[in-house]
Amino acid sequence: MTTNGTANGKTKSRFGVMRSATSAVSGTVGVATGAVSGTVGMVGNVAGKAIDVATLGQMKTERSAPPVDSRWDMHRESAPPKDVDEAKASQSQKKTRRPGIGGWIDELADEYQDEDMRDRVTFLERYLNDKFFGDWYHNAAVIVVTSFVSWLIARLGGGLVWIVVVMAFASTYYRTSIRRVRQRVRDDLTRESALVKLETDAETMEWLNSFLVKFWAIYLPTLNSTVIETTNQVLAGVMTPPPIDSLVLKRFTVGTKPPRIELVRTYPKTEEDVIVMDWGFSFIPNDTEDLTSRQLRNKINPLVELQVRLGKGVVSAGMPILVQDMAFRGLMQVKIKLISTFPHVQTVGISFLGAPYFDFVLKPIGGETFGFDVNLLPGLENFIKSMVNDTIGPMLYDPNVFTLNVQQMLAGAPADASIGVVVVSIYSARGLKGGEMIGNTIDPYIKMSYNSGEEITRTTIKRDTSNPKWNETKILLVKSLTDALTMELLDFNDVRKDRSLGTITFPLEVLESQPEKQNIVGKVLQNGKERGEVVFDVRYFPILGGQTLEDGKVEPPPELNTGIVRFTLHQAKDLDLAAKKGLASAGLNPFAVYSVDGKDVRTTDVMKRNNAPAWEVAHELLVTNRQRTTLTFTIKDERDISGISTIATYRGSLNDIISENQKGNDWFNLSPAGRARITAQFKPVAVKGLTRGEGYVRPIGVLRFHFFKANDLRNLETVGRVDPYVRVMVNNYRKCRTVTIHSELNPQWDEILYATVTGSSEKVVLEVMDAESDGRDRSLGEIALNAEDFIKKNQLGEFVAFDDPIMRSGQLVTPGRQAKGMLYYNVAFFPCLNIMDAEEIEAEQKAKDKSEAEAASAPPAKGQKVKDAKKLVNGDKPDVTEGAKPVEAGGKEVAPPKYNLGPEELIKYGSGLLVFKIIDGNFARSDLFVQVFFDDFLCPDYVTAEKCQGRKPRFDEVSDALIRELEWSKMHIRLTTKPRSLRDDVDGVVATMTGSTLAHLKQGFNTPATINFTPKNGDEVYNLKMQFRYIPVLMILDPQESHNNQGFLSVKVLDATHLPAADRSGKSDPYCVFELNGAKIYKTKIVKKTLNPTWAEQFEAPVSKLSSAKFGIKVYDWDMGPTEDDFLGGSPIDISKLEPLKTEAQVLTLDGKSGQVRLEMRFRPEYVMRTIKGTTMLGGTLGMPGRMVTSVADAPMKGVGAVAGGVGKGASFFRHGFKSKNKDKASIHEDDTSSVNGAPQSS
């Protein structure tokens, strides 16, 4: 027993040892198996990727090289070569071909002919997702799991069979993993190679060409007839020079062969909302190789026949001009910018990549039968083609791009866009009837809406009265004048629902013919019964449009500060970057809040679970101060557990948003992250009678243009030469113009103009025009400038002066024609002093009063002294007021300092902008215009927008004019029936006024001043109420523009001595001739038979430019008969050094044989009104020979545009006026106040 037990124990012990050994071996093998499986898996992945790359490279290499197209220099794929090697052919037969991903051919090796791993589905593949294969950590997990399972099997007594099972699972995983990894690598490489192929290879468009062939036959007749009809409508209005009577397009066809799209190349690596493609296209109708016999029989060649009819009436004949066999081929790049809203295409940019090829046959004489192609003339064809390339090159040839705004073309005005403003002034109501109960009182208020729809606004509540008085004005936006204004009277109640007392319905269509309806008594109706009446006014102010200029161009609307703004938050992106961590993964619930100047005006709907919401919600409102309006868009999320949270915010000024939109930028960065697409449009509306923020836009400064001359201008006249002048356009709005020089291709103006600018981003165009007495003025070419090239800021954010004395020159460019002519000019910029407006002064005064009250209660500080006032000149600046020092604005820009100056300080600046407001008038007759002139200008600086209605018209119009020397400036105002008349045209003038600009400025600073006129009819009374403001301009006046450089020269011719004898008697009959700038201005009497004549004559002549005037005297001997008088001698007279208002005697030695002339001269400085050397104001020449003239504004409608309601501009600073620190008004000389609050004086 013992032995057997011992033996059994030993046997069990050996078996346990063997089992343990077997387990250890199994575990070791399992671990090794897992490690090997994982290692093999990772190595297999790398090897698989390398094999795929090598295979793909071999496949790309085996593709035949595409040939080069000689026409386009583009690579195209061709068929494989026919002479294939037999060995390759036999080898290809052994292999199996199958279509692969992306159109590639996947050639499998021989070992995969019988079985394709990609077609098999393993056990693991059915239950494990793709994401569990291929990454390194997946293989590491397989190693760990395989090792653990092997160890567990060994631990539980499993044998080698289980190890085989584990190895089978590991090998299956490897097989599935490596197949999917290789497939992913192949897909990635195929996709990347496809992107490269898009950039390098060109696609054919045969499917589109096939469609065009069939569509062309249907569309061609309609196209031809449409072109003929449209063109003839245009040609019917063309003014043709004699002997041409008319132009008619008789025939037009582009042929039966349609254009072809030869190739398309796409660039995939662009921005997400931009598509860039190259399109190669051709139109070669005479290429008949690809036409069938039927198409050849029915073929029609391109033909354009323009008939020019010569002569008049029955004595006339038509001469055909033919253009045949047109051909065209080119490569064009198209850039498309996409948007999320309809039409989903914002802009399309087109540019030719090189000059296109074109050909044609031109037969101007002889018609189709006997016509001769002028291209056969030597050199003419190349000349025509070079002219065409020079014309369209600056517009269409790379790098120039012609941009077409599809969104603006198709969108038009939104259906819900406002067309104007309705101002309703509610004064009172009477006889309102409430409930039937005795003693029942009412608390009335009025609710306004359109067509009894949604409430727009309401009045205040008046307690316990049946005859309430509101005296309130409400401003409503109107979308259509076909609507009706509904005013519902309600009785307010704290407990029950407010009860309706009745309604008043006012049809807005009556405002179309009569924009102002005053003292309307509306009947309050309820169930057909009258329940009282309401007294109110209704006024309509439409959106302003531009005025049509003499050359037919339509200028943009006037630059006002008041208008309707329409802003839209289209969409937002990348909000998940700004949201709280954990909320964006499941999707946000964003909505947006619109705010204007800190006040919420609109809230959008909530977009559920959307990190890139698109709202497309627009909002409109009237803004009264565009320059200071700020828009804020706050995007919030309602999914936050703690409540509604803010995700991102954008805050910017209205002007900045509009400026960026005009540049094509509508995406703005949100804070702290994300982007938003925002657009804004502003439409000016001149609302009369606003008390705050009216339409006047305060300029930042003035641009000074000195036009010297022009050379080699284009001659548009058939007989004679053009009559050129220069006009200055700022943002397509006419600002000022020079004089007209008649019949001259090389004019010399030597003229200075001033144009106000309101921003540095404005575009300035200098355009030379040909003045026409009949018809529209014609353009001779233009030069485009950017105002930002001359307008700069310093470190404090202030605009600084730019005065470059260098003469500039530019070639005059005419769209559609070759550039011709040169213009020589100079540009300077002078900024306005940044002074405070009324609201800022009022706020500062309140703060100052508060601080003074606090300081009064505190003991005064010892040693405190008051600073002496600093005398200011035009180049100096006052000290910055406390609280207006430069501060950081958003961390980006520095807010410029502002200055608080009183009237006495302002008028110390000699040059500045006089801002005047024409309030109302009291006239003896109606249908008059108000013209305002300053200094020596012949054209008015301002004309009221329309004829005054009634004898007590209300204007509320504001404009400005540059005053060069305030101390000497004169203001001339007159009432006339002709708004476009010049200052020297007295026809239609019924009353005039002339007075000192400084005197009127002093009178109109605090309160409106009444200006009295001198009437033509002495029994009539005319007066006008005006108010003034002065904005200093930091400029130093050029001496040649000074008041002292022009005036009247008084000359007294005394006598002469020792003149030479010209007659046989030894005597002479002398007389004197005085010349100024080459023109004879005065001739003395003839003193007979003397060598020492005494004239004692005096005359006065206007001198426009004293410093450079050429003045001289010539003495002649008078002879009887047709012979010329004998010249006795002459002498130049230097008047440049004459002191003003001082008599100076001079003895002039003549340059003849002998003789001296004694003179006395006195110069009186005064502005000299320019004279006319032309026809009319629109086509006339202003100025004097050899003088330099200056002008601030263009003739008549400066700053007015097509203004409705009698409003040109308005200004908020006229609301309070400007309070003088000294209550006593400054002393004014009696002759300066002849027209201010006094009896009419003669002008």
PDB file of N, CA and C in Angstrom, residues 189-263:
ATOM      1  N   LEU A 189      -5.344  57.047 -51.830  1.00  0.00           N
ATOM      2  CA  LEU A 189      -4.454  57.392 -52.932  1.00  0.00           C
ATOM      3  C   LEU A 189      -5.231  57.691 -54.206  1.00  0.00           C
ATOM      4  N   THR A 190      -6.301  56.949 -54.432  1.00  0.00           N
ATOM      5  CA  THR A 190      -7.125  57.204 -55.614  1.00  0.00           C
ATOM      6  C   THR A 190      -7.761  58.580 -55.545  1.00  0.00           C
ATOM      7  N   ARG A 191      -8.250  58.941 -54.361  1.00  0.00           N
ATOM      8  CA  ARG A 191      -8.885  60.235 -54.202  1.00  0.00           C
ATOM      9  C   ARG A 191      -7.871  61.363 -54.385  1.00  0.00           C
ATOM     10  N   GLU A 192      -6.682  61.211 -53.801  1.00  0.00           N
ATOM     11  CA  GLU A 192      -5.676  62.253 -53.951  1.00  0.00           C
ATOM     12  C   GLU A 192      -5.212  62.370 -55.396  1.00  0.00           C
ATOM     13  N   SER A 193      -5.062  61.227 -56.053  1.00  0.00           N
ATOM     14  CA  SER A 193      -4.645  61.289 -57.452  1.00  0.00           C
ATOM     15  C   SER A 193      -5.720  61.902 -58.320  1.00  0.00           C
ATOM     16  N   ALA A 194      -7.006  61.694 -57.942  1.00  0.00           N
ATOM     17  CA  ALA A 194      -8.086  62.323 -58.699  1.00  0.00           C
ATOM     18  C   ALA A 194      -8.049  63.834 -58.552  1.00  0.00           C
ATOM     19  N   LEU A 195      -7.697  64.340 -57.340  1.00  0.00           N
ATOM     20  CA  LEU A 195      -7.583  65.786 -57.151  1.00  0.00           C
ATOM     21  C   LEU A 195      -6.445  66.354 -57.981  1.00  0.00           C
ATOM     22  N   VAL A 196      -5.319  65.614 -58.010  1.00  0.00           N
ATOM     23  CA  VAL A 196      -4.203  66.065 -58.835  1.00  0.00           C
ATOM     24  C   VAL A 196      -4.582  66.047 -60.306  1.00  0.00           C
ATOM     25  N   LYS A 197      -5.352  65.054 -60.682  1.00  0.00           N
ATOM     26  CA  LYS A 197      -5.786  64.954 -62.073  1.00  0.00           C
ATOM     27  C   LYS A 197      -6.688  66.121 -62.455  1.00  0.00           C
ATOM     28  N   LEU A 198      -7.535  66.574 -61.510  1.00  0.00           N
ATOM     29  CA  LEU A 198      -8.392  67.715 -61.801  1.00  0.00           C
ATOM     30  C   LEU A 198      -7.579  68.968 -62.079  1.00  0.00           C
ATOM     31  N   GLU A 199      -6.447  69.122 -61.387  1.00  0.00           N
ATOM     32  CA  GLU A 199      -5.629  70.314 -61.556  1.00  0.00           C
ATOM     33  C   GLU A 199      -4.766  70.268 -62.812  1.00  0.00           C
ATOM     34  N   THR A 200      -4.364  69.057 -63.226  1.00  0.00           N
ATOM     35  CA  THR A 200      -3.414  68.946 -64.332  1.00  0.00           C
ATOM     36  C   THR A 200      -4.076  68.556 -65.646  1.00  0.00           C
ATOM     37  N   ASP A 201      -5.147  67.773 -65.579  1.00  0.00           N
ATOM     38  CA  ASP A 201      -5.778  67.274 -66.793  1.00  0.00           C
ATOM     39  C   ASP A 201      -7.049  68.055 -67.088  1.00  0.00           C
ATOM     40  N   ALA A 202      -7.430  68.052 -68.330  1.00  0.00           N
ATOM     41  CA  ALA A 202      -8.646  68.728 -68.764  1.00  0.00           C
ATOM     42  C   ALA A 202      -9.690  67.710 -69.169  1.00  0.00           C
ATOM     43  N   GLU A 203     -10.933  68.029 -68.849  1.00  0.00           N
ATOM     44  CA  GLU A 203     -12.039  67.151 -69.196  1.00  0.00           C
ATOM     45  C   GLU A 203     -12.698  67.642 -70.485  1.00  0.00           C
ATOM     46  N   THR A 204     -13.177  66.702 -71.251  1.00  0.00           N
ATOM     47  CA  THR A 204     -13.934  67.068 -72.448  1.00  0.00           C
ATOM     48  C   THR A 204     -15.397  67.259 -72.088  1.00  0.00           C
ATOM     49  N   MET A 205     -16.084  68.026 -72.937  1.00  0.00           N
ATOM     50  CA  MET A 205     -17.492  68.333 -72.696  1.00  0.00           C
ATOM     51  C   MET A 205     -18.337  67.943 -73.907  1.00  0.00           C
ATOM     52  N   GLU A 206     -18.098  66.731 -74.413  1.00  0.00           N
ATOM     53  CA  GLU A 206     -18.820  66.298 -75.603  1.00  0.00           C
ATOM     54  C   GLU A 206     -20.313  66.162 -75.344  1.00  0.00           C
ATOM     55  N   TRP A 207     -20.684  65.820 -74.115  1.00  0.00           N
ATOM     56  CA  TRP A 207     -22.114  65.685 -73.830  1.00  0.00           C
ATOM     57  C   TRP A 207     -22.825  67.040 -73.951  1.00  0.00           C
ATOM     58  N   LEU A 208     -22.124  68.091 -73.527  1.00  0.00           N
ATOM     59  CA  LEU A 208     -22.709  69.417 -73.640  1.00  0.00           C
ATOM     60  C   LEU A 208     -22.710  69.891 -75.094  1.00  0.00           C
ATOM     61  N   ASN A 209     -21.653  69.590 -75.825  1.00  0.00           N
ATOM     62  CA  ASN A 209     -21.613  69.965 -77.231  1.00  0.00           C
ATOM     63  C   ASN A 209     -22.704  69.262 -78.023  1.00  0.00           C
ATOM     64  N   SER A 210     -22.962  67.998 -77.688  1.00  0.00           N
ATOM     65  CA  SER A 210     -24.043  67.282 -78.357  1.00  0.00           C
ATOM     66  C   SER A 210     -25.396  67.918 -78.063  1.00  0.00           C
ATOM     67  N   PHE A 211     -25.562  68.374 -76.845  1.00  0.00           N
ATOM     68  CA  PHE A 211     -26.809  69.058 -76.489  1.00  0.00           C
ATOM     69  C   PHE A 211     -26.936  70.385 -77.248  1.00  0.00           C
ATOM     70  N   LEU A 212     -25.827  71.144 -77.364  1.00  0.00           N
ATOM     71  CA  LEU A 212     -25.873  72.434 -78.052  1.00  0.00           C
ATOM     72  C   LEU A 212     -26.231  72.280 -79.524  1.00  0.00           C
ATOM     73  N   VAL A 213     -25.760  71.205 -80.154  1.00  0.00           N
ATOM     74  CA  VAL A 213     -26.067  70.996 -81.569  1.00  0.00           C
ATOM     75  C   VAL A 213     -27.572  70.891 -81.779  1.00  0.00           C
ATOM     76  N   LYS A 214     -28.262  70.177 -80.891  1.00  0.00           N
ATOM     77  CA  LYS A 214     -29.708  70.015 -81.034  1.00  0.00           C
ATOM     78  C   LYS A 214     -30.472  71.244 -80.548  1.00  0.00           C
ATOM     79  N   PHE A 215     -29.968  71.876 -79.510  1.00  0.00           N
ATOM     80  CA  PHE A 215     -30.662  73.044 -78.965  1.00  0.00           C
ATOM     81  C   PHE A 215     -30.482  74.272 -79.850  1.00  0.00           C
ATOM     82  N   TRP A 216     -29.341  74.350 -80.550  1.00  0.00           N
ATOM     83  CA  TRP A 216     -29.034  75.535 -81.344  1.00  0.00           C
ATOM     84  C   TRP A 216     -30.037  75.744 -82.477  1.00  0.00           C
ATOM     85  N   ALA A 217     -30.444  74.651 -83.080  1.00  0.00           N
ATOM     86  CA  ALA A 217     -31.388  74.767 -84.188  1.00  0.00           C
ATOM     87  C   ALA A 217     -32.734  75.313 -83.735  1.00  0.00           C
ATOM     88  N   ILE A 218     -33.096  75.071 -82.475  1.00  0.00           N
ATOM     89  CA  ILE A 218     -34.369  75.563 -81.947  1.00  0.00           C
ATOM     90  C   ILE A 218     -34.243  77.005 -81.468  1.00  0.00           C
ATOM     91  N   TYR A 219     -33.114  77.318 -80.875  1.00  0.00           N
ATOM     92  CA  TYR A 219     -32.957  78.628 -80.235  1.00  0.00           C
ATOM     93  C   TYR A 219     -32.483  79.704 -81.196  1.00  0.00           C
ATOM     94  N   LEU A 220     -31.853  79.330 -82.306  1.00  0.00           N
ATOM     95  CA  LEU A 220     -31.244  80.302 -83.203  1.00  0.00           C
ATOM     96  C   LEU A 220     -32.230  81.338 -83.735  1.00  0.00           C
ATOM     97  N   PRO A 221     -33.417  80.992 -84.247  1.00  0.00           N
ATOM     98  CA  PRO A 221     -34.333  82.030 -84.746  1.00  0.00           C
ATOM     99  C   PRO A 221     -34.749  83.033 -83.679  1.00  0.00           C
ATOM    100  N   THR A 222     -34.995  82.532 -82.482  1.00  0.00           N
ATOM    101  CA  THR A 222     -35.371  83.441 -81.391  1.00  0.00           C
ATOM    102  C   THR A 222     -34.223  84.379 -81.036  1.00  0.00           C
ATOM    103  N   LEU A 223     -33.009  83.854 -81.004  1.00  0.00           N
ATOM    104  CA  LEU A 223     -31.846  84.682 -80.691  1.00  0.00           C
ATOM    105  C   LEU A 223     -31.650  85.774 -81.732  1.00  0.00           C
ATOM    106  N   ASN A 224     -31.747  85.428 -82.997  1.00  0.00           N
ATOM    107  CA  ASN A 224     -31.538  86.406 -84.057  1.00  0.00           C
ATOM    108  C   ASN A 224     -32.579  87.530 -84.005  1.00  0.00           C
ATOM    109  N   SER A 225     -33.846  87.173 -83.872  1.00  0.00           N
ATOM    110  CA  SER A 225     -34.901  88.192 -83.845  1.00  0.00           C
ATOM    111  C   SER A 225     -34.809  89.068 -82.611  1.00  0.00           C
ATOM    112  N   THR A 226     -34.421  88.499 -81.472  1.00  0.00           N
ATOM    113  CA  THR A 226     -34.293  89.290 -80.247  1.00  0.00           C
ATOM    114  C   THR A 226     -33.170  90.312 -80.368  1.00  0.00           C
ATOM    115  N   VAL A 227     -32.042  89.903 -80.933  1.00  0.00           N
ATOM    116  CA  VAL A 227     -30.911  90.827 -81.095  1.00  0.00           C
ATOM    117  C   VAL A 227     -31.275  91.952 -82.047  1.00  0.00           C
ATOM    118  N   ILE A 228     -31.947  91.641 -83.162  1.00  0.00           N
ATOM    119  CA  ILE A 228     -32.324  92.673 -84.124  1.00  0.00           C
ATOM    120  C   ILE A 228     -33.294  93.671 -83.501  1.00  0.00           C
ATOM    121  N   GLU A 229     -34.278  93.164 -82.774  1.00  0.00           N
ATOM    122  CA  GLU A 229     -35.272  94.050 -82.180  1.00  0.00           C
ATOM    123  C   GLU A 229     -34.665  94.944 -81.104  1.00  0.00           C
ATOM    124  N   THR A 230     -33.837  94.368 -80.244  1.00  0.00           N
ATOM    125  CA  THR A 230     -33.229  95.146 -79.160  1.00  0.00           C
ATOM    126  C   THR A 230     -32.248  96.181 -79.700  1.00  0.00           C
ATOM    127  N   THR A 231     -31.446  95.797 -80.666  1.00  0.00           N
ATOM    128  CA  THR A 231     -30.446  96.714 -81.214  1.00  0.00           C
ATOM    129  C   THR A 231     -31.095  97.880 -81.935  1.00  0.00           C
ATOM    130  N   ASN A 232     -32.146  97.619 -82.694  1.00  0.00           N
ATOM    131  CA  ASN A 232     -32.809  98.704 -83.425  1.00  0.00           C
ATOM    132  C   ASN A 232     -33.483  99.697 -82.490  1.00  0.00           C
ATOM    133  N   GLN A 233     -33.945  99.224 -81.335  1.00  0.00           N
ATOM    134  CA  GLN A 233     -34.499 100.160 -80.362  1.00  0.00           C
ATOM    135  C   GLN A 233     -33.433 101.118 -79.854  1.00  0.00           C
ATOM    136  N   VAL A 234     -32.223 100.616 -79.678  1.00  0.00           N
ATOM    137  CA  VAL A 234     -31.129 101.472 -79.224  1.00  0.00           C
ATOM    138  C   VAL A 234     -30.676 102.407 -80.338  1.00  0.00           C
ATOM    139  N   LEU A 235     -30.546 101.878 -81.563  1.00  0.00           N
ATOM    140  CA  LEU A 235     -30.079 102.701 -82.677  1.00  0.00           C
ATOM    141  C   LEU A 235     -31.070 103.795 -83.040  1.00  0.00           C
ATOM    142  N   ALA A 236     -32.355 103.594 -82.736  1.00  0.00           N
ATOM    143  CA  ALA A 236     -33.356 104.610 -83.068  1.00  0.00           C
ATOM    144  C   ALA A 236     -33.131 105.899 -82.304  1.00  0.00           C
ATOM    145  N   GLY A 237     -32.521 105.833 -81.133  1.00  0.00           N
ATOM    146  CA  GLY A 237     -32.286 107.037 -80.337  1.00  0.00           C
ATOM    147  C   GLY A 237     -30.898 107.596 -80.462  1.00  0.00           C
ATOM    148  N   VAL A 238     -30.073 107.056 -81.362  1.00  0.00           N
ATOM    149  CA  VAL A 238     -28.698 107.530 -81.520  1.00  0.00           C
ATOM    150  C   VAL A 238     -28.675 108.782 -82.392  1.00  0.00           C
ATOM    151  N   MET A 239     -27.977 109.819 -81.905  1.00  0.00           N
ATOM    152  CA  MET A 239     -27.808 111.045 -82.675  1.00  0.00           C
ATOM    153  C   MET A 239     -26.681 110.829 -83.683  1.00  0.00           C
ATOM    154  N   THR A 240     -27.021 110.851 -84.975  1.00  0.00           N
ATOM    155  CA  THR A 240     -26.047 110.601 -86.022  1.00  0.00           C
ATOM    156  C   THR A 240     -25.618 111.904 -86.668  1.00  0.00           C
ATOM    157  N   PRO A 241     -24.333 112.058 -86.961  1.00  0.00           N
ATOM    158  CA  PRO A 241     -23.857 113.287 -87.621  1.00  0.00           C
ATOM    159  C   PRO A 241     -24.252 113.282 -89.097  1.00  0.00           C
ATOM    160  N   PRO A 242     -24.451 114.452 -89.670  1.00  0.00           N
ATOM    161  CA  PRO A 242     -24.750 114.515 -91.103  1.00  0.00           C
ATOM    162  C   PRO A 242     -23.543 114.000 -91.899  1.00  0.00           C
ATOM    163  N   PRO A 243     -23.786 113.367 -93.064  1.00  0.00           N
ATOM    164  CA  PRO A 243     -25.072 113.211 -93.782  1.00  0.00           C
ATOM    165  C   PRO A 243     -25.815 111.928 -93.428  1.00  0.00           C
ATOM    166  N   ILE A 244     -25.437 111.257 -92.345  1.00  0.00           N
ATOM    167  CA  ILE A 244     -26.095 110.005 -91.968  1.00  0.00           C
ATOM    168  C   ILE A 244     -27.460 110.334 -91.375  1.00  0.00           C
ATOM    169  N   ASP A 245     -28.489 109.678 -91.920  1.00  0.00           N
ATOM    170  CA  ASP A 245     -29.840 109.916 -91.438  1.00  0.00           C
ATOM    171  C   ASP A 245     -30.227 108.944 -90.330  1.00  0.00           C
ATOM    172  N   SER A 246     -29.903 107.671 -90.482  1.00  0.00           N
ATOM    173  CA  SER A 246     -30.298 106.683 -89.488  1.00  0.00           C
ATOM    174  C   SER A 246     -29.430 105.443 -89.623  1.00  0.00           C
ATOM    175  N   LEU A 247     -29.456 104.608 -88.591  1.00  0.00           N
ATOM    176  CA  LEU A 247     -28.760 103.321 -88.557  1.00  0.00           C
ATOM    177  C   LEU A 247     -29.782 102.246 -88.241  1.00  0.00           C
ATOM    178  N   VAL A 248     -29.768 101.155 -89.012  1.00  0.00           N
ATOM    179  CA  VAL A 248     -30.721 100.062 -88.824  1.00  0.00           C
ATOM    180  C   VAL A 248     -29.977  98.744 -88.977  1.00  0.00           C
ATOM    181  N   LEU A 249     -30.184  97.842 -88.039  1.00  0.00           N
ATOM    182  CA  LEU A 249     -29.645  96.488 -88.141  1.00  0.00           C
ATOM    183  C   LEU A 249     -30.622  95.647 -88.957  1.00  0.00           C
ATOM    184  N   LYS A 250     -30.251  95.357 -90.222  1.00  0.00           N
ATOM    185  CA  LYS A 250     -31.158  94.666 -91.132  1.00  0.00           C
ATOM    186  C   LYS A 250     -31.137  93.159 -90.927  1.00  0.00           C
ATOM    187  N   ARG A 251     -29.954  92.584 -90.840  1.00  0.00           N
ATOM    188  CA  ARG A 251     -29.840  91.133 -90.685  1.00  0.00           C
ATOM    189  C   ARG A 251     -28.835  90.814 -89.592  1.00  0.00           C
ATOM    190  N   PHE A 252     -29.126  89.751 -88.885  1.00  0.00           N
ATOM    191  CA  PHE A 252     -28.212  89.267 -87.857  1.00  0.00           C
ATOM    192  C   PHE A 252     -28.424  87.766 -87.694  1.00  0.00           C
ATOM    193  N   THR A 253     -27.358  87.012 -87.790  1.00  0.00           N
ATOM    194  CA  THR A 253     -27.390  85.585 -87.499  1.00  0.00           C
ATOM    195  C   THR A 253     -25.986  85.143 -87.123  1.00  0.00           C
ATOM    196  N   VAL A 254     -25.906  84.229 -86.209  1.00  0.00           N
ATOM    197  CA  VAL A 254     -24.613  83.689 -85.781  1.00  0.00           C
ATOM    198  C   VAL A 254     -24.334  82.342 -86.410  1.00  0.00           C
ATOM    199  N   GLY A 255     -25.156  81.936 -87.364  1.00  0.00           N
ATOM    200  CA  GLY A 255     -24.881  80.701 -88.078  1.00  0.00           C
ATOM    201  C   GLY A 255     -25.524  79.489 -87.440  1.00  0.00           C
ATOM    202  N   THR A 256     -25.565  78.430 -88.238  1.00  0.00           N
ATOM    203  CA  THR A 256     -26.212  77.189 -87.768  1.00  0.00           C
ATOM    204  C   THR A 256     -25.281  76.315 -86.948  1.00  0.00           C
ATOM    205  N   LYS A 257     -23.983  76.555 -86.999  1.00  0.00           N
ATOM    206  CA  LYS A 257     -23.071  75.760 -86.197  1.00  0.00           C
ATOM    207  C   LYS A 257     -22.885  76.413 -84.837  1.00  0.00           C
ATOM    208  N   PRO A 258     -23.190  75.691 -83.773  1.00  0.00           N
ATOM    209  CA  PRO A 258     -23.124  76.304 -82.443  1.00  0.00           C
ATOM    210  C   PRO A 258     -21.694  76.408 -81.937  1.00  0.00           C
ATOM    211  N   PRO A 259     -21.454  77.204 -80.903  1.00  0.00           N
ATOM    212  CA  PRO A 259     -20.128  77.217 -80.257  1.00  0.00           C
ATOM    213  C   PRO A 259     -19.852  75.896 -79.557  1.00  0.00           C
ATOM    214  N   ARG A 260     -18.588  75.616 -79.351  1.00  0.00           N
ATOM    215  CA  ARG A 260     -18.160  74.363 -78.719  1.00  0.00           C
ATOM    216  C   ARG A 260     -17.405  74.651 -77.428  1.00  0.00           C
ATOM    217  N   ILE A 261     -17.624  73.797 -76.451  1.00  0.00           N
ATOM    218  CA  ILE A 261     -16.822  73.805 -75.224  1.00  0.00           C
ATOM    219  C   ILE A 261     -15.735  72.766 -75.415  1.00  0.00           C
ATOM    220  N   GLU A 262     -14.499  73.222 -75.605  1.00  0.00           N
ATOM    221  CA  GLU A 262     -13.416  72.308 -75.925  1.00  0.00           C
ATOM    222  C   GLU A 262     -12.893  71.566 -74.705  1.00  0.00           C
ATOM    223  N   LEU A 263     -12.806  72.221 -73.599  1.00  0.00           N
ATOM    224  CA  LEU A 263     -12.248  71.585 -72.405  1.00  0.00           C
ATOM    225  C   LEU A 263     -12.675  72.356 -71.166  1.00  0.00           C
TER     226      LEU A 263
END
